[in-house]
Short mmCIF file of C-alpha atoms and ligand atoms in Angstrom, two decimals:
data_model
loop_
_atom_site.label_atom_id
_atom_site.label_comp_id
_atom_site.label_asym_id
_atom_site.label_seq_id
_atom_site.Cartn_x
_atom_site.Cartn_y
_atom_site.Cartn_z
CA UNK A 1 234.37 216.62 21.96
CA UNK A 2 231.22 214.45 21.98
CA UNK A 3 231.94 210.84 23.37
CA UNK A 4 229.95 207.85 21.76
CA UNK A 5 230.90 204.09 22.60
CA UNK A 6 230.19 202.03 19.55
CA UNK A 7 230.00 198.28 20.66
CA UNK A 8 231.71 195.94 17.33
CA UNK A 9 230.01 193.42 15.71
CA UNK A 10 232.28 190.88 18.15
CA UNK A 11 231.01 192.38 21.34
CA UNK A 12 233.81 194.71 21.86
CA UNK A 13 233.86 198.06 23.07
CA UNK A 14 235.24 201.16 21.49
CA UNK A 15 235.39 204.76 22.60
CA UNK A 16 235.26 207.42 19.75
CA UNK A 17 235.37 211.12 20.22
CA UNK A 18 233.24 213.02 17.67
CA UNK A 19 233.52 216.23 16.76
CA UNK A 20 229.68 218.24 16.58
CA UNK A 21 228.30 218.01 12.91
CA UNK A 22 230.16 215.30 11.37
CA UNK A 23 228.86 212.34 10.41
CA UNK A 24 228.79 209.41 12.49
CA UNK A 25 230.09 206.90 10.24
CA UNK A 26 233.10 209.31 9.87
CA UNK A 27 233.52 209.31 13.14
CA UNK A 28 233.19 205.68 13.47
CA UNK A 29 235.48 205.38 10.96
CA UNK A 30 238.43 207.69 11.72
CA UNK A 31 238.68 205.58 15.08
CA UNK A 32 238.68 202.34 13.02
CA UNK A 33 235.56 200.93 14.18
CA UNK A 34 234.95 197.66 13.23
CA UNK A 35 232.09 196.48 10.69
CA UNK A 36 232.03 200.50 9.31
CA UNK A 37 232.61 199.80 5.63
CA UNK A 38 231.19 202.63 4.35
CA UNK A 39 232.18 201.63 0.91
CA UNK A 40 230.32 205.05 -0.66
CA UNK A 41 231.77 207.22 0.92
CA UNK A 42 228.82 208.44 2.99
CA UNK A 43 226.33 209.20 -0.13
CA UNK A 44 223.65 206.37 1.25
CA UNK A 45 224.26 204.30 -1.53
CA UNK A 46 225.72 201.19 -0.04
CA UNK A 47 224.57 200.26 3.39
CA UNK A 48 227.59 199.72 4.94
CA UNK A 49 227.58 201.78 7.62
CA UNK A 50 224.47 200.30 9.34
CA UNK A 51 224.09 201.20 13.29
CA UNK A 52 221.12 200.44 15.51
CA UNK A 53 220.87 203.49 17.71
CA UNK A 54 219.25 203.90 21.47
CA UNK A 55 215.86 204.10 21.01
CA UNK A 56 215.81 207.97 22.77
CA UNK A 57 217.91 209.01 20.01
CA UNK A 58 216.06 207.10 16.80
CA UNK A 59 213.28 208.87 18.10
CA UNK A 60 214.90 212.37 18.42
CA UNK A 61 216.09 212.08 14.83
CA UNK A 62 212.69 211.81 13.68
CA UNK A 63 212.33 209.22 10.47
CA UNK A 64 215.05 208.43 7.85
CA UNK A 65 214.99 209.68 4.30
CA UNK A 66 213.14 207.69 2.29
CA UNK A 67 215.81 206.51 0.39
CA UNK A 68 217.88 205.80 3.31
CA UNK A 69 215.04 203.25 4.15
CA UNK A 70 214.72 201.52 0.83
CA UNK A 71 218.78 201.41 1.88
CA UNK A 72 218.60 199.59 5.02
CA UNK A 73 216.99 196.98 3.60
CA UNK A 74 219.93 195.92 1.73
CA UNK A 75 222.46 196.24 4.65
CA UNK A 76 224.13 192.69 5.42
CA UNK A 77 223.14 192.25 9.12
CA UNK A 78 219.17 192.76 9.52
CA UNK A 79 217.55 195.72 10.30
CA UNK A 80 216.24 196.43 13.37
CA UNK A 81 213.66 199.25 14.80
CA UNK A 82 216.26 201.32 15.61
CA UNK A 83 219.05 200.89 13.00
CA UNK A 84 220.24 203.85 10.78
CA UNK A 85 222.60 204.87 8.34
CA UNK A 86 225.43 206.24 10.01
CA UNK A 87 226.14 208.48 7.22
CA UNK A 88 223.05 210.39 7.58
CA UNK A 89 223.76 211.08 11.16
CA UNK A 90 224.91 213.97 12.66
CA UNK A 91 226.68 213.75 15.38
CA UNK A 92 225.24 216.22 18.08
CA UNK A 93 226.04 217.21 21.17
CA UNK A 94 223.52 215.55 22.76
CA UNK A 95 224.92 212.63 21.70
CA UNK A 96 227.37 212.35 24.24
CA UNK A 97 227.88 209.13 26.09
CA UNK A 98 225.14 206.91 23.89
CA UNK A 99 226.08 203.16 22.43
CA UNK A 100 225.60 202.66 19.38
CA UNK A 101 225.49 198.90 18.08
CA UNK A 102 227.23 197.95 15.07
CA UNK A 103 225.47 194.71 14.14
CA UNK A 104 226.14 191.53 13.25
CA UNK A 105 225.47 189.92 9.80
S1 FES B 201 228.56 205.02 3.76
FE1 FES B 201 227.44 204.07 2.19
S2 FES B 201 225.43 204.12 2.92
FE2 FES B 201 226.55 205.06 4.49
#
């Protein structure tokens, strides 16, 4: 299991074990993770799974989809350099013991 710490749009702290390959919204979301909507079910078509990632792993994903950006823009909370869809993240398992920022609207 891949350990990520998600910090909630209220400052709190949650620990979510992740299994390699899924998504990270459903793994947010399967551990009830505050401020993970993800009203579409993970197709990128509603922006409610918006994360701002380390900076070391933005940059290891490479650049979003295109329509994944035009996405972000409509999220609630602003975007910021390092925010992402967490539907269109795989969880890796590199990914183990990052924080991830669920932000604030
Ligand atoms: S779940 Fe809708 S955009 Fe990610």
């Amino acid at each position: 299991m891949i350990t990520i710490k998600f910090i909630q749009p209220d400052g709190s702290e949650k620990l979510v074990s992740a299994m390699n390959g899924r998504s990270l919204m459903e793994a947010a979301q399967g551990a009830g993770v505050v401020g993970i909507v993800a009203e579409c079910g993970g197709s990128a078509a509603c922006a409610t799974c918006h994360v701002v990632l380390p900076q070391e792993v933005f940059d290891r994903l490479g650049a979003p989809e295109e329509h994944e950006e035009d996405m972000l823009d409509f999220a609630d909370a602003p975007r910021q350099t390092c925010s992402r869809l967490s539907c269109q993240v795989r969880v890796t398992p590199d990914m183990d013991g990052i924080i991830v920022r669920v932000p604030t609207a």
